[in-house]
mmCIF file of C-alpha atoms and ligand atoms in Angstrom:
data_model
loop_
_atom_site.group_PDB
_atom_site.id
_atom_site.type_symbol
_atom_site.label_atom_id
_atom_site.label_comp_id
_atom_site.label_asym_id
_atom_site.label_seq_id
_atom_site.Cartn_x
_atom_site.Cartn_y
_atom_site.Cartn_z
ATOM 1 C CA LEU A 288 -44.148 64.255 37.356
ATOM 2 C CA ASN A 289 -47.427 63.504 39.038
ATOM 3 C CA TYR A 290 -49.813 66.194 37.829
ATOM 4 C CA GLN A 291 -52.630 64.745 39.905
ATOM 5 C CA THR A 292 -51.050 66.351 42.959
ATOM 6 C CA ALA A 293 -51.813 69.839 41.615
ATOM 7 C CA ARG A 294 -53.526 72.188 44.047
ATOM 8 C CA PHE A 295 -54.755 75.736 43.761
ATOM 9 C CA LEU A 296 -52.076 78.115 45.003
ATOM 10 C CA THR A 297 -53.248 81.661 44.372
ATOM 11 C CA SER A 298 -54.887 84.056 41.933
ATOM 12 C CA ALA A 299 -53.130 87.202 40.844
ATOM 13 C CA PRO A 300 -55.040 90.111 39.318
ATOM 14 C CA THR A 301 -51.846 91.493 37.808
ATOM 15 C CA LEU A 302 -48.394 90.183 37.081
ATOM 16 C CA ALA A 303 -46.990 92.333 39.863
ATOM 17 C CA GLN A 304 -48.915 90.167 42.306
ATOM 18 C CA CYS A 305 -47.638 86.809 41.062
ATOM 19 C CA PRO A 306 -46.098 84.423 43.603
ATOM 20 C CA PRO A 307 -42.310 84.692 44.011
ATOM 21 C CA ASP A 308 -40.403 84.066 40.802
ATOM 22 C CA THR A 309 -38.560 80.945 41.996
ATOM 23 C CA GLY A 310 -38.788 77.293 41.033
ATOM 24 C CA ALA A 311 -40.288 76.377 37.665
ATOM 25 C CA GLU A 312 -43.612 77.010 35.979
ATOM 26 C CA VAL A 313 -45.443 76.283 32.762
ATOM 27 C CA ALA A 314 -48.149 78.682 31.569
ATOM 28 C CA PHE A 315 -51.237 77.858 29.503
ATOM 29 C CA ALA A 316 -52.102 80.612 27.041
ATOM 30 C CA GLY A 317 -54.546 80.871 24.181
ATOM 31 C CA ARG A 318 -57.690 82.422 22.846
ATOM 32 C CA SER A 319 -60.624 82.901 25.113
ATOM 33 C CA ASN A 320 -62.721 79.718 25.231
ATOM 34 C CA ALA A 321 -60.027 77.655 23.452
ATOM 35 C CA GLY A 322 -59.989 75.163 26.336
ATOM 36 C CA LYS A 323 -57.001 76.160 28.517
ATOM 37 C CA SER A 324 -58.672 75.549 31.877
ATOM 38 C CA SER A 325 -60.163 72.267 30.635
ATOM 39 C CA ALA A 326 -56.701 71.143 29.484
ATOM 40 C CA ILE A 327 -55.289 71.823 32.962
ATOM 41 C CA ASN A 328 -58.102 69.797 34.493
ATOM 42 C CA ALA A 329 -57.506 66.939 32.039
ATOM 43 C CA LEU A 330 -53.773 66.927 32.687
ATOM 44 C CA THR A 331 -54.208 66.977 36.464
ATOM 45 C CA ARG A 332 -57.126 64.526 36.275
ATOM 46 C CA GLN A 333 -59.242 66.810 38.398
ATOM 47 C CA LYS A 334 -62.763 67.830 37.427
ATOM 48 C CA SER A 335 -62.769 71.409 38.544
ATOM 49 C CA LEU A 336 -59.317 72.498 39.610
ATOM 50 C CA ALA A 337 -59.331 75.273 37.009
ATOM 51 C CA ARG A 338 -62.678 76.979 36.432
ATOM 52 C CA THR A 339 -64.124 76.326 32.990
ATOM 53 C CA SER A 340 -67.084 77.928 31.324
ATOM 54 C CA ARG A 341 -69.124 78.053 28.170
ATOM 55 C CA THR A 342 -68.910 81.834 28.476
ATOM 56 C CA PRO A 343 -65.713 83.174 26.900
ATOM 57 C CA GLY A 344 -63.560 85.263 29.173
ATOM 58 C CA ARG A 345 -64.243 83.162 32.265
ATOM 59 C CA THR A 346 -60.642 83.154 33.500
ATOM 60 C CA GLN A 347 -59.814 86.773 34.247
ATOM 61 C CA LEU A 348 -57.193 86.309 36.904
ATOM 62 C CA ILE A 349 -53.866 84.569 36.550
ATOM 63 C CA ASN A 350 -54.400 81.334 38.467
ATOM 64 C CA PHE A 351 -51.452 79.446 39.891
ATOM 65 C CA PHE A 352 -51.499 75.755 40.759
ATOM 66 C CA THR A 353 -48.707 74.048 42.600
ATOM 67 C CA LEU A 354 -47.624 70.463 42.015
ATOM 68 C CA GLY A 355 -47.510 68.627 45.301
ATOM 69 C CA ASP A 356 -46.786 70.659 48.380
ATOM 70 C CA ASP A 357 -43.981 73.079 48.072
ATOM 71 C CA SER A 358 -42.298 71.434 45.102
ATOM 72 C CA GLY A 359 -41.689 74.859 43.587
ATOM 73 C CA ARG A 360 -43.328 73.646 40.366
ATOM 74 C CA ARG A 361 -46.406 75.402 39.085
ATOM 75 C CA LEU A 362 -48.997 75.353 36.320
ATOM 76 C CA VAL A 363 -50.375 78.754 35.373
ATOM 77 C CA ASP A 364 -53.796 79.359 33.826
ATOM 78 C CA LEU A 365 -53.678 82.657 31.942
ATOM 79 C CA PRO A 366 -56.722 84.669 30.923
ATOM 80 C CA GLY A 367 -57.676 84.129 27.299
ATOM 81 C CA TYR A 368 -57.236 86.727 24.603
ATOM 82 C CA GLY A 369 -59.322 87.707 21.631
ATOM 83 C CA TYR A 370 -62.626 87.957 23.463
ATOM 84 C CA ALA A 371 -64.676 90.324 21.332
ATOM 85 C CA LYS A 372 -66.570 92.009 24.173
ATOM 86 C CA VAL A 373 -63.455 93.207 25.965
ATOM 87 C CA PRO A 374 -62.749 96.892 25.220
ATOM 88 C CA GLU A 375 -59.790 97.520 22.935
ATOM 89 C CA ALA A 376 -57.815 99.386 25.618
ATOM 90 C CA VAL A 377 -58.177 96.476 28.068
ATOM 91 C CA LYS A 378 -57.063 94.040 25.360
ATOM 92 C CA ARG A 379 -53.982 96.083 24.646
ATOM 93 C CA GLU A 380 -53.157 96.350 28.329
ATOM 94 C CA TRP A 381 -53.436 92.594 28.798
ATOM 95 C CA GLN A 382 -51.268 91.940 25.751
ATOM 96 C CA GLN A 383 -48.684 94.241 27.267
ATOM 97 C CA HIS A 384 -48.801 92.278 30.532
ATOM 98 C CA LEU A 385 -48.465 89.006 28.685
ATOM 99 C CA ALA A 386 -45.401 90.293 26.854
ATOM 100 C CA GLU A 387 -43.878 91.393 30.169
ATOM 101 C CA TYR A 388 -44.641 88.040 31.763
ATOM 102 C CA LEU A 389 -42.904 86.197 28.919
ATOM 103 C CA ARG A 390 -39.963 88.528 29.045
ATOM 104 C CA GLY A 391 -39.540 88.901 32.765
ATOM 105 C CA ARG A 392 -40.646 85.702 34.455
ATOM 106 C CA HIS A 393 -37.480 83.715 35.152
ATOM 107 C CA SER A 394 -39.263 80.633 36.458
ATOM 108 C CA LEU A 395 -41.261 80.296 33.226
ATOM 109 C CA ARG A 396 -39.870 77.220 31.452
ATOM 110 C CA GLY A 397 -42.316 76.899 28.601
ATOM 111 C CA LEU A 398 -45.617 77.966 27.181
ATOM 112 C CA VAL A 399 -48.500 75.648 26.386
ATOM 113 C CA LEU A 400 -50.419 77.365 23.616
ATOM 114 C CA VAL A 401 -53.957 76.029 23.473
ATOM 115 C CA MET A 402 -55.819 76.357 20.174
ATOM 116 C CA ASP A 403 -59.161 75.044 19.024
ATOM 117 C CA VAL A 404 -58.203 72.486 16.358
ATOM 118 C CA ARG A 405 -60.900 73.976 14.131
ATOM 119 C CA ARG A 406 -59.419 77.514 14.310
ATOM 120 C CA PRO A 407 -55.678 77.251 14.873
ATOM 121 C CA LEU A 408 -53.071 79.997 14.508
ATOM 122 C CA THR A 409 -55.177 83.108 14.909
ATOM 123 C CA GLU A 410 -53.404 86.399 14.458
ATOM 124 C CA PHE A 411 -52.609 86.809 18.138
ATOM 125 C CA ASP A 412 -51.520 83.156 18.428
ATOM 126 C CA GLN A 413 -48.900 84.025 15.827
ATOM 127 C CA THR A 414 -47.911 87.208 17.640
ATOM 128 C CA LEU A 415 -47.407 85.167 20.793
ATOM 129 C CA LEU A 416 -45.276 82.628 18.921
ATOM 130 C CA GLY A 417 -43.132 85.514 17.723
ATOM 131 C CA TRP A 418 -42.678 86.792 21.273
ATOM 132 C CA ALA A 419 -41.814 83.310 22.540
ATOM 133 C CA ASP A 420 -39.292 82.989 19.727
ATOM 134 C CA ASP A 421 -37.721 86.317 20.738
ATOM 135 C CA GLN A 422 -37.170 84.875 24.240
ATOM 136 C CA ASP A 423 -36.079 81.412 23.023
ATOM 137 C CA MET A 424 -39.040 80.190 25.047
ATOM 138 C CA PRO A 425 -40.207 76.716 24.004
ATOM 139 C CA VAL A 426 -43.879 76.344 23.078
ATOM 140 C CA HIS A 427 -46.045 73.244 23.030
ATOM 141 C CA ILE A 428 -49.259 73.645 21.056
ATOM 142 C CA LEU A 429 -52.331 71.672 22.065
ATOM 143 C CA LEU A 430 -54.804 71.457 19.198
ATOM 144 C CA THR A 431 -57.685 70.795 21.486
ATOM 145 C CA LYS A 432 -61.352 69.842 20.997
ATOM 146 C CA ALA A 433 -60.004 67.196 18.585
ATOM 147 C CA ASP A 434 -63.171 65.248 19.438
ATOM 148 C CA LYS A 435 -65.091 67.812 17.358
ATOM 149 C CA LEU A 436 -63.454 66.560 14.146
ATOM 150 C CA LYS A 437 -63.320 63.156 12.513
ATOM 151 C CA SER A 438 -59.968 61.537 13.044
ATOM 152 C CA GLY A 439 -58.828 62.106 9.446
ATOM 153 C CA ALA A 440 -59.714 65.803 9.563
ATOM 154 C CA ALA A 441 -57.953 66.216 12.911
ATOM 155 C CA LYS A 442 -54.799 64.594 11.530
ATOM 156 C CA SER A 443 -54.790 66.828 8.499
ATOM 157 C CA ALA A 444 -55.268 69.908 10.722
ATOM 158 C CA LEU A 445 -52.234 68.742 12.716
ATOM 159 C CA GLN A 446 -50.162 68.355 9.555
ATOM 160 C CA GLN A 447 -51.196 71.787 8.321
ATOM 161 C CA VAL A 448 -50.223 73.472 11.567
ATOM 162 C CA ARG A 449 -46.898 71.603 11.607
ATOM 163 C CA SER A 450 -46.059 72.705 8.098
ATOM 164 C CA ARG A 451 -46.997 76.319 8.800
ATOM 165 C CA LEU A 452 -44.677 76.297 11.812
ATOM 166 C CA ARG A 453 -41.705 74.731 10.087
ATOM 167 C CA GLU A 454 -39.587 77.862 10.574
ATOM 168 C CA TRP A 455 -40.012 77.428 14.345
ATOM 169 C CA GLU A 456 -39.635 73.670 14.577
ATOM 170 C CA ASP A 457 -36.702 73.883 17.001
ATOM 171 C CA LEU A 458 -38.821 75.655 19.572
ATOM 172 C CA VAL A 459 -42.381 74.604 18.836
ATOM 173 C CA THR A 460 -44.052 71.201 19.088
ATOM 174 C CA VAL A 461 -47.673 70.411 18.239
ATOM 175 C CA GLN A 462 -50.113 67.661 19.157
ATOM 176 C CA LEU A 463 -53.798 66.809 19.024
ATOM 177 C CA PHE A 464 -55.645 66.970 22.328
ATOM 178 C CA SER A 465 -59.126 66.489 23.724
ATOM 179 C CA SER A 466 -60.030 67.238 27.305
ATOM 180 C CA LEU A 467 -63.433 65.668 26.745
ATOM 181 C CA LYS A 468 -62.069 62.347 25.440
ATOM 182 C CA ARG A 469 -58.872 62.541 27.494
ATOM 183 C CA GLN A 470 -56.820 62.295 24.312
ATOM 184 C CA GLY A 471 -53.162 63.343 24.306
ATOM 185 C CA ILE A 472 -52.732 63.725 28.059
ATOM 186 C CA ASP A 473 -49.683 61.463 28.306
ATOM 187 C CA GLU A 474 -48.011 63.117 25.320
ATOM 188 C CA ALA A 475 -48.515 66.553 26.878
ATOM 189 C CA GLY A 476 -47.224 65.272 30.230
ATOM 190 C CA VAL A 477 -43.986 64.115 28.622
ATOM 191 C CA ARG A 478 -43.345 67.577 27.188
ATOM 192 C CA LEU A 479 -44.119 69.303 30.504
ATOM 193 C CA ASP A 480 -41.885 66.835 32.345
ATOM 194 C CA ASP A 481 -39.032 67.966 30.093
ATOM 195 C CA TRP A 482 -39.543 71.547 31.154
ATOM 196 C CA LEU A 483 -40.310 71.089 34.831
ATOM 197 C CA ALA A 484 -37.924 68.311 35.827
ATOM 198 C CA ASP A 485 -35.282 70.355 37.656
HETATM 199 P P1 GTP B 731 -61.222 81.338 29.094
HETATM 200 O O1 GTP B 731 -60.826 81.066 30.501
HETATM 201 O O2 GTP B 731 -62.528 82.037 28.957
HETATM 202 O O3 GTP B 731 -60.163 81.992 28.286
HETATM 203 O O4 GTP B 731 -61.521 79.905 28.377
HETATM 204 P P2 GTP B 731 -60.626 78.574 28.423
HETATM 205 O O5 GTP B 731 -59.643 78.595 27.317
HETATM 206 O O6 GTP B 731 -60.112 78.309 29.778
HETATM 207 O O7 GTP B 731 -61.727 77.470 28.010
HETATM 208 P P3 GTP B 731 -62.474 76.412 28.957
HETATM 209 O O8 GTP B 731 -61.539 75.347 29.385
HETATM 210 O O9 GTP B 731 -63.265 77.129 29.989
HETATM 211 O O10 GTP B 731 -63.458 75.727 27.883
HETATM 212 C C1 GTP B 731 -64.350 76.495 27.104
HETATM 213 C C2 GTP B 731 -65.487 75.605 26.607
HETATM 214 O O11 GTP B 731 -64.973 74.604 25.731
HETATM 215 C C3 GTP B 731 -66.207 74.842 27.727
HETATM 216 O O12 GTP B 731 -67.586 74.785 27.414
HETATM 217 C C4 GTP B 731 -65.575 73.467 27.670
HETATM 218 O O13 GTP B 731 -66.405 72.444 28.157
HETATM 219 C C5 GTP B 731 -65.305 73.299 26.181
HETATM 220 N N1 GTP B 731 -64.169 72.392 25.930
HETATM 221 C C6 GTP B 731 -62.909 72.519 26.428
HETATM 222 N N2 GTP B 731 -62.113 71.515 25.997
HETATM 223 C C7 GTP B 731 -62.872 70.733 25.207
HETATM 224 C C8 GTP B 731 -62.626 69.524 24.456
HETATM 225 O O14 GTP B 731 -61.525 68.953 24.417
HETATM 226 N N3 GTP B 731 -63.681 69.028 23.725
HETATM 227 C C9 GTP B 731 -64.902 69.629 23.714
HETATM 228 N N4 GTP B 731 -65.845 69.058 22.957
HETATM 229 N N5 GTP B 731 -65.177 70.741 24.419
HETATM 230 C C10 GTP B 731 -64.185 71.294 25.154
HETATM 231 MG MG1 MG B 732 -60.070 79.490 31.431
#
């Protein structure tokens, strides 16, 4: 698929206000500031399709991007989790929404779970993997900001994550990624193609 054709479709403040649940979509989830929006920009080869920020918690709405015009295929930029300054009650509410989205969204074909390669598999990352597993929802993990590590250290981080996820290897794939260095874009595209191609 040609991800360069992605265009902004709409923002939804809540899951109830998502666009119609038809066609096929892939959602990008992960900790606040992990690099989800940057990964969408790298994949679509657009500088500022998804808003990025040094300030954690930048993406607060669910942002939908459509591939081409009216193809019925979408990329979804989800708000990050784990941002310390968000009140506990708001965190819990968002986690609830995320669980509902995973459970109830028929057009959702797969989840891209974005993790900082230096801090992979946080507690909520693992919770999310458990939920995806409950739904038989495939997950592709991007260990991003790989440019922040030397190549040997990045490779060993990849191996460690792979071995920790062995119990889920049917459903979960993992790769190194860097939005800054444009590393791993083709590999990610291949996985998304699998999910989004009719
Ligand atoms: P929220 O929307 O707040 O949840 O954050 P996000 O996951 O969308 O992160 P975002 O893409 O906004 O990136 C957060 C910060 O990390 C920004 O300052 C980015 O420039 C930086 N960043 C993202 N990807 C990379 C990368 O591959 N390498 C490096 N070095 N920095 C990156
Ligand atoms: Mg974001």
